[in-house]
Coordinates of C-alpha atoms in Angstrom, one line a residue:
M17 CA 86.3 97.6 -1.2
Q18 CA 85.1 97.8 -4.7
T19 CA 85.7 95.0 -7.1
S20 CA 83.4 96.2 -10.0
D21 CA 86.5 97.4 -12.0
Y22 CA 88.5 94.1 -11.5
R23 CA 90.6 92.7 -14.4
P24 CA 93.8 90.7 -14.1
L25 CA 96.8 92.9 -14.2
D26 CA 99.1 92.5 -17.3
V27 CA 102.1 92.7 -14.9
K28 CA 104.6 92.0 -17.8
A29 CA 103.4 95.1 -19.6
I30 CA 103.3 97.1 -16.3
R31 CA 106.9 96.2 -15.4
E32 CA 107.8 97.5 -18.9
D33 CA 106.7 101.1 -17.6
F34 CA 109.4 101.2 -14.9
P35 CA 113.1 101.6 -16.0
I36 CA 114.3 100.0 -13.0
F37 CA 112.9 96.6 -13.9
T38 CA 115.0 96.4 -17.2
D39 CA 117.4 94.3 -14.9
T40 CA 115.1 91.2 -14.6
S41 CA 117.0 89.8 -11.7
F42 CA 116.2 92.7 -9.3
A43 CA 113.2 92.0 -7.0
Y44 CA 112.0 95.2 -5.4
L45 CA 110.0 94.3 -2.2
D46 CA 110.0 97.6 -0.4
S47 CA 106.9 99.5 -1.9
A48 CA 105.5 100.2 1.7
A49 CA 108.3 102.5 2.2
S50 CA 108.4 104.0 -1.5
T51 CA 107.1 102.7 -4.8
Q52 CA 109.1 102.8 -8.0
T53 CA 108.1 105.5 -10.6
P54 CA 106.8 104.7 -14.0
H55 CA 107.6 106.3 -17.3
P56 CA 104.6 108.4 -17.7
V57 CA 104.9 110.1 -14.2
V58 CA 108.7 111.0 -15.1
E59 CA 107.5 112.2 -18.5
A60 CA 104.9 114.3 -16.9
M61 CA 107.3 116.2 -14.7
D62 CA 109.9 116.4 -17.5
A63 CA 107.3 118.1 -19.6
Y64 CA 106.8 120.7 -16.9
Y65 CA 110.7 121.3 -16.5
D66 CA 111.3 121.3 -20.2
T67 CA 108.3 123.1 -21.7
Y68 CA 106.4 125.3 -19.1
R69 CA 108.6 125.7 -16.0
S70 CA 107.3 128.8 -14.2
N71 CA 105.7 129.4 -10.8
I72 CA 101.8 129.3 -10.7
H73 CA 98.6 131.2 -9.6
R74 CA 100.1 134.7 -10.4
G75 CA 101.9 134.8 -13.6
I76 CA 100.0 136.4 -16.5
Y77 CA 101.7 134.7 -19.3
R78 CA 101.2 131.5 -21.1
I79 CA 103.6 129.0 -19.7
S80 CA 102.6 130.3 -16.0
E81 CA 98.8 129.8 -16.9
E82 CA 99.6 126.3 -18.2
A83 CA 101.6 125.4 -15.2
T84 CA 98.6 126.5 -13.0
D85 CA 96.2 124.5 -15.1
Q86 CA 98.2 121.3 -14.7
Y87 CA 98.8 121.9 -10.9
E88 CA 95.0 122.4 -10.4
K89 CA 94.3 119.5 -12.7
A90 CA 96.2 117.3 -10.5
R91 CA 94.2 118.5 -7.4
Q92 CA 91.0 117.5 -9.4
K93 CA 92.3 114.2 -10.1
V94 CA 93.3 113.5 -6.4
A95 CA 89.9 114.8 -5.4
Q96 CA 88.1 112.3 -7.8
L97 CA 90.5 109.4 -6.6
I98 CA 89.1 109.7 -3.1
N99 CA 85.7 111.0 -4.0
A100 CA 86.1 114.3 -2.3
P101 CA 83.0 116.4 -2.5
R102 CA 84.9 119.6 -3.5
T103 CA 88.3 120.1 -5.2
S104 CA 89.0 122.8 -2.5
Q105 CA 89.2 120.1 0.2
V106 CA 92.4 118.7 -1.3
V107 CA 95.5 120.4 0.1
F108 CA 98.9 119.8 -1.2
T109 CA 101.7 119.0 1.4
R110 CA 104.9 117.5 1.2
N111 CA 104.0 114.2 2.6
T112 CA 101.7 112.2 5.0
T113 CA 103.7 113.6 8.0
E114 CA 103.4 117.1 7.2
S115 CA 99.6 116.7 6.6
I116 CA 99.0 115.1 10.0
N117 CA 101.3 117.9 11.6
L118 CA 99.2 120.4 9.8
V119 CA 95.9 119.1 11.6
A120 CA 97.7 118.6 14.8
Y121 CA 98.9 122.3 14.9
S122 CA 96.0 124.1 13.2
W123 CA 93.0 122.0 14.2
G124 CA 94.6 121.0 17.5
S125 CA 95.5 124.5 18.4
I126 CA 91.9 125.6 18.7
N127 CA 90.0 122.3 19.5
I128 CA 92.4 120.3 22.0
H129 CA 92.5 121.4 25.6
E130 CA 93.7 120.3 29.1
G131 CA 91.8 117.2 29.9
D132 CA 90.8 116.2 26.4
E133 CA 91.7 113.0 25.2
I134 CA 93.2 111.7 21.7
V135 CA 92.7 108.1 20.9
L136 CA 95.3 106.3 18.9
S137 CA 96.2 102.7 18.3
E138 CA 99.3 100.6 18.8
L139 CA 99.7 100.1 15.2
E140 CA 100.4 103.8 14.4
H141 CA 103.5 104.8 12.4
H142 CA 105.5 107.7 14.3
S143 CA 104.0 110.2 11.8
N144 CA 100.6 109.5 13.5
L145 CA 101.9 109.3 17.0
V146 CA 104.7 111.9 17.7
P147 CA 102.5 115.0 16.5
W148 CA 99.9 114.1 18.9
Q149 CA 102.4 113.5 21.7
M150 CA 103.6 117.1 21.0
L151 CA 100.0 118.3 20.9
A152 CA 99.2 116.7 24.2
Q153 CA 102.5 118.1 25.8
R154 CA 101.5 121.8 24.5
T155 CA 98.0 121.5 25.7
G156 CA 97.8 119.0 28.8
A157 CA 95.6 116.6 26.7
T158 CA 96.0 112.9 27.3
L159 CA 96.6 110.1 24.7
R160 CA 94.9 106.8 25.0
F161 CA 95.6 103.6 22.9
L162 CA 93.4 100.9 21.2
E163 CA 95.6 97.7 21.8
I164 CA 95.9 95.0 19.5
T165 CA 95.3 91.2 19.8
D166 CA 97.9 88.5 19.5
K167 CA 96.7 88.1 15.8
G168 CA 97.6 91.8 15.1
L169 CA 94.1 93.0 14.9
L170 CA 92.6 96.0 16.8
D171 CA 90.8 94.8 20.1
F172 CA 87.5 96.3 19.0
T173 CA 86.0 95.3 22.2
Q174 CA 87.9 98.3 23.9
L175 CA 86.6 101.0 21.5
H176 CA 83.3 101.8 23.2
D177 CA 84.9 101.9 26.6
I178 CA 88.0 104.1 25.5
L179 CA 85.6 106.5 23.7
T180 CA 84.2 109.1 26.1
E181 CA 83.0 112.5 26.5
K182 CA 86.6 113.5 26.9
T183 CA 87.5 112.1 23.4
K184 CA 88.1 114.9 20.9
L185 CA 89.9 113.0 18.2
V186 CA 90.6 109.5 17.1
A187 CA 93.8 109.3 14.9
I188 CA 94.0 106.0 13.3
T189 CA 95.9 104.3 10.6
H190 CA 93.8 102.5 7.8
V191 CA 96.5 100.0 7.0
S192 CA 99.6 99.1 9.4
N193 CA 103.0 99.8 7.6
V194 CA 104.5 97.1 9.8
I195 CA 102.1 94.1 9.8
G196 CA 99.6 95.1 7.1
T197 CA 96.5 95.0 9.3
I198 CA 93.5 96.5 7.4
N199 CA 91.4 98.2 10.3
P200 CA 87.8 98.4 10.1
I201 CA 88.0 102.1 9.7
Q202 CA 84.3 102.8 8.9
S203 CA 83.2 101.3 12.2
I204 CA 85.7 103.2 14.0
I205 CA 84.7 106.5 12.4
E206 CA 80.9 105.8 13.2
A207 CA 81.8 104.8 17.0
A208 CA 84.0 108.0 17.2
H209 CA 81.5 110.4 15.6
A210 CA 78.7 108.8 18.0
A211 CA 81.1 109.9 20.9
G212 CA 81.4 113.5 19.5
A213 CA 85.0 112.9 18.3
K214 CA 86.7 113.9 14.9
V215 CA 88.7 111.3 13.0
M216 CA 92.1 111.6 11.3
V217 CA 92.8 108.9 8.9
D218 CA 96.3 108.0 8.1
A219 CA 95.8 106.5 4.6
A220 CA 99.5 106.3 3.4
Q221 CA 99.2 102.5 3.1
S222 CA 95.6 102.3 1.9
I223 CA 95.2 104.7 -0.9
P224 CA 97.6 103.2 -3.4
H225 CA 96.3 99.7 -2.8
F226 CA 92.4 99.9 -2.9
H227 CA 89.5 102.1 -3.3
V228 CA 89.1 104.6 -0.3
D229 CA 85.8 106.9 -0.6
V230 CA 86.1 109.8 1.8
Q231 CA 82.4 110.4 1.7
Q232 CA 81.5 106.8 2.3
L233 CA 83.9 106.8 5.2
D234 CA 82.7 110.1 6.6
C235 CA 86.2 110.9 7.8
D236 CA 87.0 114.3 9.1
F237 CA 90.7 114.3 7.9
L238 CA 92.6 111.8 5.8
A239 CA 96.4 111.9 4.8
F240 CA 98.6 110.2 2.2
S241 CA 101.8 110.5 0.2
G242 CA 102.6 110.6 -3.4
H243 CA 105.8 108.5 -3.2
K244 CA 103.9 105.4 -2.0
M245 CA 101.5 105.4 -5.0
C246 CA 103.9 105.5 -8.2
G247 CA 104.3 109.3 -7.6
P248 CA 107.4 111.4 -6.7
T249 CA 108.7 112.3 -3.4
G250 CA 107.9 115.8 -1.9
V251 CA 104.2 115.8 -2.3
G252 CA 101.3 114.7 -0.1
V253 CA 97.6 115.2 0.4
L254 CA 95.6 116.4 3.3
Y255 CA 91.8 115.9 2.8
G256 CA 89.4 117.8 5.2
K257 CA 85.9 118.4 5.6
L258 CA 85.3 121.9 4.3
E259 CA 83.9 123.3 7.5
L260 CA 86.7 122.2 9.6
L261 CA 89.3 123.5 7.0
E262 CA 87.7 126.7 6.9
E263 CA 87.6 127.1 10.6
M264 CA 91.3 126.1 11.0
P265 CA 94.0 128.9 11.3
P266 CA 97.0 128.8 8.7
F267 CA 99.8 126.4 9.4
L268 CA 102.4 128.3 7.7
G269 CA 102.5 132.2 6.8
G270 CA 103.9 133.9 3.8
G271 CA 103.2 134.1 0.0
S272 CA 100.0 132.5 -1.7
M273 CA 98.1 132.1 1.7
I274 CA 97.0 135.6 2.0
R275 CA 94.1 137.7 0.8
S276 CA 95.5 140.9 2.0
V277 CA 98.5 142.1 4.1
E278 CA 98.8 145.3 6.1
R279 CA 101.6 146.4 8.3
D280 CA 100.1 144.9 11.4
I281 CA 97.5 142.2 10.3
S282 CA 96.8 139.9 7.3
T283 CA 93.6 138.3 6.1
Y284 CA 94.0 134.9 4.6
A285 CA 93.1 133.2 1.2
D286 CA 90.2 130.6 1.0
V287 CA 91.1 126.9 1.2
P288 CA 93.1 125.4 0.0
A289 CA 95.2 128.2 -0.6
K290 CA 95.4 129.0 3.1
F291 CA 97.4 126.0 3.7
E292 CA 99.6 126.1 0.7
A293 CA 102.1 128.8 1.8
G294 CA 105.0 129.8 -0.5
T295 CA 105.9 128.3 -3.8
P296 CA 104.6 124.7 -3.9
S297 CA 106.1 121.5 -5.3
I298 CA 104.7 122.2 -8.6
A299 CA 106.4 119.4 -10.7
E300 CA 105.7 117.0 -8.0
A301 CA 102.0 117.7 -7.8
I302 CA 101.8 117.3 -11.6
G303 CA 103.7 114.1 -11.3
L304 CA 101.3 113.0 -8.5
G305 CA 98.3 113.8 -10.9
S306 CA 99.9 111.4 -13.5
A307 CA 100.4 108.8 -10.9
V308 CA 96.8 109.0 -10.0
D309 CA 96.0 108.3 -13.7
Y310 CA 98.4 105.3 -13.8
I311 CA 97.0 103.4 -10.9
T312 CA 93.5 104.3 -11.9
Q313 CA 94.1 103.0 -15.3
A314 CA 95.5 99.9 -13.9
G315 CA 92.5 99.6 -11.5
L316 CA 92.7 99.7 -7.8
A317 CA 90.5 96.6 -7.4
S318 CA 92.9 94.7 -9.8
I319 CA 95.9 96.0 -7.7
H320 CA 94.3 94.7 -4.5
V321 CA 93.4 91.3 -5.9
H322 CA 97.0 90.9 -7.3
E323 CA 98.7 92.0 -4.1
Q324 CA 96.5 89.4 -2.2
E325 CA 97.5 86.7 -4.5
L326 CA 101.1 87.4 -3.9
L327 CA 100.5 87.9 -0.1
K328 CA 98.9 84.5 0.1
Y329 CA 101.8 82.9 -1.9
A330 CA 104.4 84.6 0.1
H331 CA 102.9 83.2 3.3
S332 CA 102.6 79.8 1.9
Q333 CA 106.3 79.8 0.9
L334 CA 107.6 81.5 4.0
Q335 CA 105.7 79.6 6.7
D336 CA 107.6 76.3 5.9
F337 CA 111.0 78.0 6.7
E338 CA 112.6 76.6 10.0
G339 CA 112.6 79.1 12.9
I340 CA 110.7 81.8 11.0
T341 CA 108.3 84.1 12.8
I342 CA 105.6 85.8 10.8
Y343 CA 103.9 88.8 12.5
G344 CA 100.3 90.1 12.0
P345 CA 97.1 88.7 10.8
E346 CA 96.1 86.2 8.1
P347 CA 96.6 87.3 4.5
H348 CA 92.8 88.0 4.1
Q349 CA 92.8 90.5 6.9
K350 CA 95.8 92.6 5.6
A351 CA 97.4 94.4 2.8
G352 CA 100.4 93.4 0.7
V353 CA 103.0 93.4 3.7
I354 CA 104.6 90.7 5.4
S355 CA 107.0 91.2 8.3
F356 CA 109.0 88.3 9.7
N357 CA 112.2 87.4 11.7
L358 CA 114.5 84.3 11.4
Q359 CA 115.6 82.7 14.5
G360 CA 119.2 83.8 15.3
I361 CA 119.6 86.3 12.4
H362 CA 119.2 90.1 12.9
P363 CA 116.9 91.5 10.4
H364 CA 119.6 93.8 9.3
D365 CA 121.7 90.9 8.5
V366 CA 118.9 89.3 6.5
A367 CA 118.4 92.5 4.5
G368 CA 122.1 92.9 3.8
I369 CA 122.6 89.3 2.7
L370 CA 119.3 89.6 0.5
D371 CA 120.8 92.7 -0.9
T372 CA 123.8 90.9 -2.3
H373 CA 121.3 88.7 -4.2
D374 CA 119.6 91.6 -5.9
V375 CA 116.4 91.4 -3.3
A376 CA 115.4 94.5 -1.6
I377 CA 113.3 94.4 1.6
R378 CA 113.2 96.8 4.5
A379 CA 114.6 95.9 8.1
G380 CA 114.3 97.7 11.3
H381 CA 111.6 99.2 13.5
H382 CA 109.8 100.7 10.6
C383 CA 109.0 103.9 12.5
A384 CA 106.8 102.1 14.8
Q385 CA 108.8 101.5 17.9
P386 CA 105.8 101.1 20.2
L387 CA 104.4 98.2 18.0
M388 CA 108.0 96.6 18.1
K389 CA 107.7 96.6 21.8
K390 CA 104.2 95.2 21.8
L391 CA 105.6 92.3 19.4
D392 CA 108.5 92.0 21.8
V393 CA 111.2 92.5 19.1
I394 CA 113.9 95.0 18.4
A395 CA 113.0 95.0 14.6
T396 CA 111.7 92.8 11.8
A397 CA 112.4 92.0 8.1
R398 CA 109.6 93.2 5.9
A399 CA 108.7 92.4 2.5
S400 CA 106.0 94.6 0.6
F401 CA 104.3 94.1 -2.8
Y402 CA 102.8 96.3 -5.4
L403 CA 101.3 96.1 -8.7
Y404 CA 104.7 95.5 -10.5
N405 CA 105.6 92.5 -8.4
T406 CA 105.4 88.8 -9.3
K407 CA 105.7 85.3 -7.6
D408 CA 109.2 85.1 -9.1
D409 CA 110.2 88.0 -6.8
I410 CA 108.9 86.2 -3.9
D411 CA 110.8 82.9 -5.2
R412 CA 113.9 85.1 -5.2
L413 CA 113.3 86.2 -1.5
C414 CA 112.9 82.8 -0.4
D415 CA 116.1 81.7 -2.2
G416 CA 117.9 84.5 -0.7
L417 CA 116.6 83.7 2.9
R418 CA 117.9 80.2 2.5
K419 CA 121.2 81.4 1.7
A420 CA 121.0 83.7 4.7
Q421 CA 120.4 81.0 6.9
T422 CA 123.2 78.8 5.4
I423 CA 125.6 81.8 5.8
M424 CA 124.7 82.4 9.4
I425 CA 125.0 78.5 10.3
R426 CA 128.5 78.5 8.9
R427 CA 129.4 81.6 10.8
D428 CA 128.2 80.3 14.1
K429 CA 130.2 77.1 13.5

C-alpha cells in the first residue's frame, strides 16, 4: 500500500462536508455497508439534474453533449484511480454484485465447463459466492474453498494444493466485509496465474480505503461499488483485461450496446458500450466521478492510516469488556472493521439499544452466512470506520455497549 501521499486528515473539516454530521451526537459506524455522501458529490449530481439533464452518447445538442462528456470524464477518473491501462476497460454497472454476475454469466458461459473448478474462500460475501454457485449448477463445474485459520486469515498453505489444472477461476475478496481481513491478493493472483487460472477480485471493501493498482496486481477482473466510497447508490464498476472483455458476449441486450441490428442478427459495440445496455445511471456515474475526486483529494494513504488508528483504538477499548468476543485478525492485518459479540446479548438487541443512543452499527450475518457458520455464530455486531469517524465515535459506541449490558442484566433479573 502506498504511503507517499500521506498527510494527517483534517477530520473536523471533512465532517463539515457531510450534512448528516451537523448532528454532532450521531456516531455513524456502518460505512462497510454504505458510506455517507459529501456535499460535492450531491452538488455534482444536482448540477446534472438542474442544468444538463439529458440522455448521453446520441443527442446532437449542447446539454446531451455535456452529459456525455461528464459521464465519460467519470469513467476516466475511475480508470486513473485504479490505474487501468485504458479507460475502455472500465464498465459501469449498478454495483459490485452486478459486476460479478456479469463476469459469471458472460465470461463464465464460454470458459467454464463440466469438471472445471472455481476457487473461492470462506470469507466471501454472498455477492462473490452465489453467482459462482449458479454458474456451477448451470455448467457442472465444482466449487472449492480456501479455508481460514482461527485468527481469521486465509490458510495460505492450502493454496498450492487447491490450485490444479482443473482450476479455471479464483474469485476472491480483497478485504472481508465481516472481519476486515486483508488478503494477500497479489500472491494469490500470482499463484492462480501460474496454475493457468483467471482471477476475479471483489474490491468493494478495498478500493475506498487504500490504493489498489490493477496493473500491479495483474488481476483479470475487479469489481467495486460507488456507495461504499462516498458516492451514490446504483452505480458500480467492473474492470477487466481488454482481451477478456473483447472476447466476452454481452450480458444484456438492447439499446446502446449494438453496432448494427438486422431482423435476425445484431453486431455489438466495442467495450465498454457492449456491456452498458440501455440508458445508464448517468447522474450516479457523475456522482461517482465526484466521489473519486473527493477521496483522492483526501488521500487514500491518509484514509488508511486514519482508519488503522481508529481500529487500534477500538480494539483497545473493546477488549476490556466482560464477555466480549472479537472476531478476526489483529488490527494491523485488517481494514477498518471490527465484528464482535457480547455474551448473552443478541447482536440485533445490541444494535437496537445503540440506535437509541444515536450510534449506528450493523448486526446480522452481513451477507456471509458460510463465514458465520465457520465462526460458529448466528450473527455478529459490526462497527466499521471511514475518513469522517473519530475516537469520540468509538467512545460513544463503548458507552452504548455498557448501557446495553446494564439493560440486559436488569431484564435477566
